[in-house]
PDB file of C-alpha atoms in Angstrom:
ATOM      1  CA  MET A   1     156.375  28.277 107.478  1.00 79.00           C
ATOM      2  CA  GLN A   2     156.747  32.019 108.370  1.00 93.00           C
ATOM      3  CA  ILE A   3     154.452  31.900 111.189  1.00 97.00           C
ATOM      4  CA  ASN A   4     155.170  35.568 111.913  1.00 97.00           C
ATOM      5  CA  LYS A   5     153.497  36.638 108.669  1.00 97.00           C
ATOM      6  CA  TYR A   6     150.101  35.079 109.997  1.00 98.00           C
ATOM      7  CA  ILE A   7     149.955  37.063 113.281  1.00 98.00           C
ATOM      8  CA  ASP A   8     147.760  40.293 114.040  1.00 98.00           C
ATOM      9  CA  HIS A   9     149.805  41.362 117.236  1.00 98.00           C
ATOM     10  CA  THR A  10     147.066  42.665 119.437  1.00 98.00           C
ATOM     11  CA  ILE A  11     146.333  44.659 122.266  1.00 97.00           C
ATOM     12  CA  LEU A  12     142.663  45.478 123.067  1.00 97.00           C
ATOM     13  CA  LYS A  13     142.392  45.742 126.810  1.00 96.00           C
ATOM     14  CA  ALA A  14     140.718  48.824 128.480  1.00 97.00           C
ATOM     15  CA  THR A  15     143.941  49.923 130.351  1.00 98.00           C
ATOM     16  CA  ALA A  16     146.252  49.933 127.168  1.00 98.00           C
ATOM     17  CA  THR A  17     148.106  52.971 127.221  1.00 98.00           C
ATOM     18  CA  LYS A  18     150.214  54.982 124.416  1.00 98.00           C
ATOM     19  CA  ALA A  19     153.391  53.066 126.023  1.00 98.00           C
ATOM     20  CA  ASP A  20     151.696  49.726 125.503  1.00 98.00           C
ATOM     21  CA  ILE A  21     150.829  50.826 122.063  1.00 98.00           C
ATOM     22  CA  GLU A  22     154.190  51.817 121.288  1.00 98.00           C
ATOM     23  CA  LYS A  23     155.693  48.620 122.663  1.00 98.00           C
ATOM     24  CA  LEU A  24     153.143  46.539 120.570  1.00 98.00           C
ATOM     25  CA  CYS A  25     154.215  48.349 117.420  1.00 98.00           C
ATOM     26  CA  ASN A  26     157.870  48.372 117.907  1.00 98.00           C
ATOM     27  CA  GLU A  27     157.634  44.404 118.624  1.00 98.00           C
ATOM     28  CA  ALA A  28     155.503  44.034 115.415  1.00 98.00           C
ATOM     29  CA  VAL A  29     158.178  45.834 113.256  1.00 98.00           C
ATOM     30  CA  LYS A  30     160.946  43.815 114.874  1.00 98.00           C
ATOM     31  CA  TYR A  31     159.315  40.484 114.513  1.00 97.00           C
ATOM     32  CA  GLU A  32     157.673  41.427 110.957  1.00 98.00           C
ATOM     33  CA  PHE A  33     154.207  40.594 112.177  1.00 98.00           C
ATOM     34  CA  TYR A  34     151.322  40.993 109.592  1.00 98.00           C
ATOM     35  CA  SER A  35     149.748  43.583 111.403  1.00 98.00           C
ATOM     36  CA  VAL A  36     148.845  45.461 114.829  1.00 98.00           C
ATOM     37  CA  CYS A  37     145.438  45.309 115.972  1.00 98.00           C
ATOM     38  CA  VAL A  38     144.223  48.082 118.315  1.00 98.00           C
ATOM     39  CA  ASN A  39     141.270  49.960 119.509  1.00 98.00           C
ATOM     40  CA  GLY A  40     140.095  52.963 117.349  1.00 98.00           C
ATOM     41  CA  ALA A  41     141.342  55.659 119.519  1.00 98.00           C
ATOM     42  CA  TYR A  42     145.151  54.374 118.872  1.00 98.00           C
ATOM     43  CA  VAL A  43     144.940  53.985 115.010  1.00 98.00           C
ATOM     44  CA  SER A  44     146.625  57.076 114.029  1.00 98.00           C
ATOM     45  CA  TYR A  45     149.262  56.648 116.806  1.00 98.00           C
ATOM     46  CA  ALA A  46     150.011  53.023 115.782  1.00 98.00           C
ATOM     47  CA  LYS A  47     150.288  54.021 112.067  1.00 98.00           C
ATOM     48  CA  SER A  48     152.784  56.634 112.867  1.00 98.00           C
ATOM     49  CA  LEU A  49     154.752  54.061 114.687  1.00 98.00           C
ATOM     50  CA  VAL A  50     154.639  51.330 111.848  1.00 98.00           C
ATOM     51  CA  LYS A  51     154.708  53.692 108.871  1.00 95.00           C
ATOM     52  CA  ASN A  52     158.357  52.736 107.748  1.00 94.00           C
ATOM     53  CA  SER A  53     157.696  49.082 107.887  1.00 98.00           C
ATOM     54  CA  ASP A  54     155.392  46.413 106.134  1.00 98.00           C
ATOM     55  CA  VAL A  55     153.416  45.934 109.312  1.00 98.00           C
ATOM     56  CA  LEU A  56     149.786  47.012 108.722  1.00 98.00           C
ATOM     57  CA  VAL A  57     147.206  48.479 111.197  1.00 98.00           C
ATOM     58  CA  ALA A  58     143.925  46.781 111.963  1.00 98.00           C
ATOM     59  CA  ALA A  59     141.142  48.343 114.105  1.00 98.00           C
ATOM     60  CA  VAL A  60     138.258  46.768 115.987  1.00 98.00           C
ATOM     61  CA  VAL A  61     134.578  47.954 115.286  1.00 98.00           C
ATOM     62  CA  GLY A  62     131.696  47.636 117.526  1.00 98.00           C
ATOM     63  CA  PHE A  63     133.817  45.993 120.109  1.00 98.00           C
ATOM     64  CA  PRO A  64     133.597  43.892 121.982  1.00 98.00           C
ATOM     65  CA  LEU A  65     129.827  43.466 122.299  1.00 98.00           C
ATOM     66  CA  GLY A  66     128.557  44.001 118.854  1.00 98.00           C
ATOM     67  CA  GLN A  67     125.425  45.801 120.024  1.00 98.00           C
ATOM     68  CA  MET A  68     125.827  49.363 118.669  1.00 98.00           C
ATOM     69  CA  THR A  69     123.788  50.611 115.964  1.00 98.00           C
ATOM     70  CA  THR A  70     124.704  49.833 112.211  1.00 98.00           C
ATOM     71  CA  GLU A  71     125.284  53.557 111.639  1.00 98.00           C
ATOM     72  CA  ALA A  72     127.707  53.719 114.604  1.00 98.00           C
ATOM     73  CA  LYS A  73     129.730  50.786 113.493  1.00 98.00           C
ATOM     74  CA  VAL A  74     129.842  52.328 109.742  1.00 98.00           C
ATOM     75  CA  PHE A  75     131.143  55.569 110.997  1.00 98.00           C
ATOM     76  CA  GLU A  76     133.742  53.793 113.318  1.00 98.00           C
ATOM     77  CA  ALA A  77     134.998  51.659 110.518  1.00 98.00           C
ATOM     78  CA  LYS A  78     135.298  54.955 108.105  1.00 98.00           C
ATOM     79  CA  GLU A  79     137.140  56.892 110.599  1.00 98.00           C
ATOM     80  CA  ALA A  80     139.606  54.036 111.598  1.00 98.00           C
ATOM     81  CA  ILE A  81     140.562  53.922 107.736  1.00 98.00           C
ATOM     82  CA  GLU A  82     140.804  57.504 107.476  1.00 98.00           C
ATOM     83  CA  ASN A  83     143.143  57.489 110.424  1.00 98.00           C
ATOM     84  CA  GLY A  84     145.558  54.624 108.857  1.00 98.00           C
ATOM     85  CA  ALA A  85     143.912  51.362 109.267  1.00 98.00           C
ATOM     86  CA  SER A  86     143.998  48.871 106.516  1.00 98.00           C
ATOM     87  CA  GLU A  87     141.904  46.161 107.991  1.00 98.00           C
ATOM     88  CA  ILE A  88     138.682  46.418 110.029  1.00 98.00           C
ATOM     89  CA  ASP A  89     137.741  43.545 112.547  1.00 98.00           C
ATOM     90  CA  MET A  90     133.962  44.111 113.337  1.00 98.00           C
ATOM     91  CA  VAL A  91     131.841  42.260 115.775  1.00 98.00           C
ATOM     92  CA  ILE A  92     128.330  41.244 114.701  1.00 98.00           C
ATOM     93  CA  ASN A  93     125.231  41.932 116.613  1.00 98.00           C
ATOM     94  CA  ILE A  94     125.004  38.458 118.375  1.00 98.00           C
ATOM     95  CA  GLY A  95     121.575  39.145 119.681  1.00 98.00           C
ATOM     96  CA  MET A  96     120.181  39.861 116.260  1.00 98.00           C
ATOM     97  CA  LEU A  97     121.655  36.547 114.967  1.00 98.00           C
ATOM     98  CA  LYS A  98     120.002  34.797 117.664  1.00 98.00           C
ATOM     99  CA  ASP A  99     116.640  36.620 117.188  1.00 98.00           C
ATOM    100  CA  ARG A 100     117.126  35.267 113.372  1.00 98.00           C
ATOM    101  CA  GLU A 101     117.197  38.897 112.313  1.00 98.00           C
ATOM    102  CA  TYR A 102     119.491  37.449 109.375  1.00 98.00           C
ATOM    103  CA  ASP A 103     118.781  40.303 106.893  1.00 98.00           C
ATOM    104  CA  TYR A 104     119.860  42.877 109.798  1.00 98.00           C
ATOM    105  CA  VAL A 105     123.090  40.895 110.430  1.00 98.00           C
ATOM    106  CA  GLU A 106     124.073  40.710 106.698  1.00 98.00           C
ATOM    107  CA  ASN A 107     123.027  44.236 105.891  1.00 98.00           C
ATOM    108  CA  GLU A 108     125.273  45.576 108.786  1.00 98.00           C
ATOM    109  CA  ILE A 109     128.321  43.463 107.499  1.00 98.00           C
ATOM    110  CA  ARG A 110     127.722  44.848 103.872  1.00 98.00           C
ATOM    111  CA  LYS A 111     127.455  48.472 104.893  1.00 98.00           C
ATOM    112  CA  ILE A 112     130.602  48.222 106.739  1.00 98.00           C
ATOM    113  CA  LYS A 113     132.372  46.388 103.817  1.00 98.00           C
ATOM    114  CA  GLU A 114     131.024  49.202 101.213  1.00 98.00           C
ATOM    115  CA  ALA A 115     132.146  51.951 103.553  1.00 98.00           C
ATOM    116  CA  ILE A 116     135.740  50.644 103.781  1.00 98.00           C
ATOM    117  CA  GLY A 117     135.912  49.580 100.075  1.00 97.00           C
ATOM    118  CA  ASP A 118     139.090  47.613  99.187  1.00 98.00           C
ATOM    119  CA  ASN A 119     140.166  47.593 102.640  1.00 98.00           C
ATOM    120  CA  VAL A 120     139.969  44.121 104.458  1.00 98.00           C
ATOM    121  CA  LEU A 121     136.786  43.224 106.620  1.00 98.00           C
ATOM    122  CA  LYS A 122     137.040  40.523 109.334  1.00 99.00           C
ATOM    123  CA  VAL A 123     133.943  39.464 110.739  1.00 98.00           C
ATOM    124  CA  ILE A 124     133.861  38.433 114.607  1.00 98.00           C
ATOM    125  CA  ILE A 125     130.988  35.980 114.994  1.00 98.00           C
ATOM    126  CA  GLU A 126     131.953  35.309 118.903  1.00 98.00           C
ATOM    127  CA  THR A 127     131.794  31.398 118.485  1.00 98.00           C
ATOM    128  CA  CYS A 128     131.465  30.810 122.265  1.00 98.00           C
ATOM    129  CA  TYR A 129     128.047  32.223 122.261  1.00 98.00           C
ATOM    130  CA  LEU A 130     126.623  30.435 119.262  1.00 98.00           C
ATOM    131  CA  THR A 131     125.142  26.962 118.523  1.00 98.00           C
ATOM    132  CA  GLU A 132     126.931  25.142 115.516  1.00 98.00           C
ATOM    133  CA  GLU A 133     123.956  26.037 113.269  1.00 98.00           C
ATOM    134  CA  GLU A 134     124.371  29.559 114.226  1.00 98.00           C
ATOM    135  CA  LYS A 135     127.970  29.513 113.511  1.00 98.00           C
ATOM    136  CA  LYS A 136     127.229  28.134 109.852  1.00 98.00           C
ATOM    137  CA  ILE A 137     124.599  30.886 109.377  1.00 98.00           C
ATOM    138  CA  ALA A 138     127.017  33.793 110.614  1.00 98.00           C
ATOM    139  CA  CYS A 139     129.656  32.422 108.201  1.00 98.00           C
ATOM    140  CA  GLU A 140     127.037  32.272 105.381  1.00 98.00           C
ATOM    141  CA  LEU A 141     125.858  35.758 106.047  1.00 98.00           C
ATOM    142  CA  SER A 142     129.347  37.131 105.991  1.00 98.00           C
ATOM    143  CA  LEU A 143     130.127  35.579 102.650  1.00 98.00           C
ATOM    144  CA  ASN A 144     126.906  36.999 101.111  1.00 98.00           C
ATOM    145  CA  ALA A 145     127.901  40.289 102.403  1.00 98.00           C
ATOM    146  CA  LYS A 146     131.351  40.131 100.873  1.00 98.00           C
ATOM    147  CA  ALA A 147     133.410  39.902 104.047  1.00 98.00           C
ATOM    148  CA  ASP A 148     137.014  39.191 103.441  1.00 98.00           C
ATOM    149  CA  PHE A 149     137.525  37.065 106.725  1.00 98.00           C
ATOM    150  CA  VAL A 150     135.164  35.210 109.470  1.00 98.00           C
ATOM    151  CA  LYS A 151     136.982  35.365 112.755  1.00 98.00           C
ATOM    152  CA  THR A 152     136.242  33.254 115.796  1.00 98.00           C
ATOM    153  CA  SER A 153     136.261  35.530 118.885  1.00 98.00           C
ATOM    154  CA  THR A 154     136.911  38.912 120.385  1.00 98.00           C
ATOM    155  CA  GLY A 155     139.022  37.351 123.228  1.00 96.00           C
ATOM    156  CA  PHE A 156     136.648  39.038 125.756  1.00 96.00           C
ATOM    157  CA  GLY A 157     133.827  36.311 125.536  1.00 96.00           C
ATOM    158  CA  THR A 158     133.342  33.206 127.695  1.00 97.00           C
ATOM    159  CA  GLY A 159     135.696  31.274 125.290  1.00 97.00           C
ATOM    160  CA  GLY A 160     138.191  31.683 122.417  1.00 97.00           C
ATOM    161  CA  ALA A 161     139.035  29.920 119.284  1.00 97.00           C
ATOM    162  CA  THR A 162     138.765  26.160 118.962  1.00 98.00           C
ATOM    163  CA  PHE A 163     139.993  23.723 116.490  1.00 98.00           C
ATOM    164  CA  GLU A 164     136.579  22.576 115.961  1.00 98.00           C
ATOM    165  CA  ASP A 165     135.312  25.924 115.258  1.00 98.00           C
ATOM    166  CA  VAL A 166     138.029  26.786 112.711  1.00 98.00           C
ATOM    167  CA  ILE A 167     137.284  23.492 110.758  1.00 98.00           C
ATOM    168  CA  LEU A 168     133.603  24.263 110.643  1.00 98.00           C
ATOM    169  CA  MET A 169     134.154  27.905 109.693  1.00 98.00           C
ATOM    170  CA  LYS A 170     136.752  26.724 106.969  1.00 98.00           C
ATOM    171  CA  SER A 171     134.194  24.298 105.601  1.00 98.00           C
ATOM    172  CA  ILE A 172     131.483  26.904 105.105  1.00 98.00           C
ATOM    173  CA  VAL A 173     133.599  29.653 103.643  1.00 98.00           C
ATOM    174  CA  LYS A 174     135.954  27.421 101.594  1.00 98.00           C
ATOM    175  CA  ASP A 175     137.973  29.531  99.348  1.00 97.00           C
ATOM    176  CA  ASN A 176     135.422  32.238  99.246  1.00 98.00           C
ATOM    177  CA  ALA A 177     136.788  33.914 102.517  1.00 98.00           C
ATOM    178  CA  LYS A 178     139.567  33.423 104.832  1.00 98.00           C
ATOM    179  CA  VAL A 179     139.520  32.429 108.615  1.00 98.00           C
ATOM    180  CA  LYS A 180     141.071  34.038 111.525  1.00 98.00           C
ATOM    181  CA  ALA A 181     141.405  32.343 114.787  1.00 98.00           C
ATOM    182  CA  SER A 182     141.600  34.562 117.717  1.00 98.00           C
ATOM    183  CA  GLY A 183     141.419  34.197 121.590  1.00 96.00           C
ATOM    184  CA  GLY A 184     143.621  31.594 123.423  1.00 94.00           C
ATOM    185  CA  VAL A 185     146.208  31.191 120.761  1.00 95.00           C
ATOM    186  CA  LYS A 186     149.323  31.310 122.975  1.00 95.00           C
ATOM    187  CA  ASP A 187     152.035  29.052 121.721  1.00 96.00           C
ATOM    188  CA  TYR A 188     153.698  27.757 118.567  1.00 96.00           C
ATOM    189  CA  GLU A 189     152.284  24.192 118.282  1.00 96.00           C
ATOM    190  CA  THR A 190     148.632  25.568 118.857  1.00 96.00           C
ATOM    191  CA  ALA A 191     149.169  28.492 116.296  1.00 97.00           C
ATOM    192  CA  LYS A 192     150.738  25.893 113.833  1.00 97.00           C
ATOM    193  CA  LYS A 193     147.752  23.657 114.317  1.00 97.00           C
ATOM    194  CA  TYR A 194     145.276  26.480 113.602  1.00 98.00           C
ATOM    195  CA  ILE A 195     147.096  27.390 110.324  1.00 98.00           C
ATOM    196  CA  GLU A 196     147.133  23.623 109.076  1.00 98.00           C
ATOM    197  CA  LEU A 197     143.286  23.701 109.878  1.00 98.00           C
ATOM    198  CA  GLY A 198     142.834  26.369 107.449  1.00 97.00           C
ATOM    199  CA  ALA A 199     143.278  29.735 109.508  1.00 98.00           C
ATOM    200  CA  SER A 200     144.954  32.441 107.355  1.00 98.00           C
ATOM    201  CA  ARG A 201     145.372  34.833 110.312  1.00 98.00           C
ATOM    202  CA  LEU A 202     146.150  34.406 114.126  1.00 98.00           C
ATOM    203  CA  GLY A 203     144.944  37.100 116.405  1.00 98.00           C
ATOM    204  CA  THR A 204     147.149  37.043 119.613  1.00 98.00           C
ATOM    205  CA  SER A 205     148.931  38.881 122.236  1.00 96.00           C
ATOM    206  CA  SER A 206     151.454  36.078 122.575  1.00 96.00           C
ATOM    207  CA  GLY A 207     153.081  36.622 119.138  1.00 96.00           C
ATOM    208  CA  ILE A 208     156.753  36.681 120.391  1.00 97.00           C
ATOM    209  CA  SER A 209     156.251  33.439 122.432  1.00 96.00           C
ATOM    210  CA  ILE A 210     154.726  31.790 119.269  1.00 97.00           C
ATOM    211  CA  VAL A 211     157.631  32.824 116.984  1.00 96.00           C
ATOM    212  CA  GLU A 212     160.130  32.148 119.566  1.00 94.00           C
ATOM    213  CA  LYS A 213     158.440  28.778 120.216  1.00 87.00           C
ATOM    214  CA  LYS A 214     158.609  29.437 124.079  1.00 71.00           C
TER     215      LYS A 214
END
């Protein structure tokens, strides 16, 4: 198993500096991770640092609360793609989901997917705030809107990925979308288990520890 190719090497903290982004990108190139995942302001810089490698750039949108307007998220996603991102990790409007405004949630995902075209869209449903039924619905809405991935967490909520959530999400999307486990993936054995359970991608800031099995 080439576990490095499952990893989105990530830094999203508020205090991230250009030096942090440079370190992240250099590590991603060295370890041949699938991508680096950064906030929008650093997309073009990250792209310039990985341009001579196979490492892609992923950008977060509506991060981490998901409570921006749909129009703001669409603009953010389009700009990130224009600046060099190949993948978008968007946060749904969790409050709208809980209010059962399902059309709103689905339409928002669809509009972002349409705005970025063939680029990959991952939908962060922030499982720690959802009931089992809400998790299922969020996955179904993501499928309806033609998202490429459903993703467990931002890493900024009250909890991250769990094995149970990945099993549940995979059972809903089957082979019609992929699953990304994110938040709390810190060691090789945990990462391996998520992949065995059906995750196609791992979001983590512990990629080096994972591949070096430390």
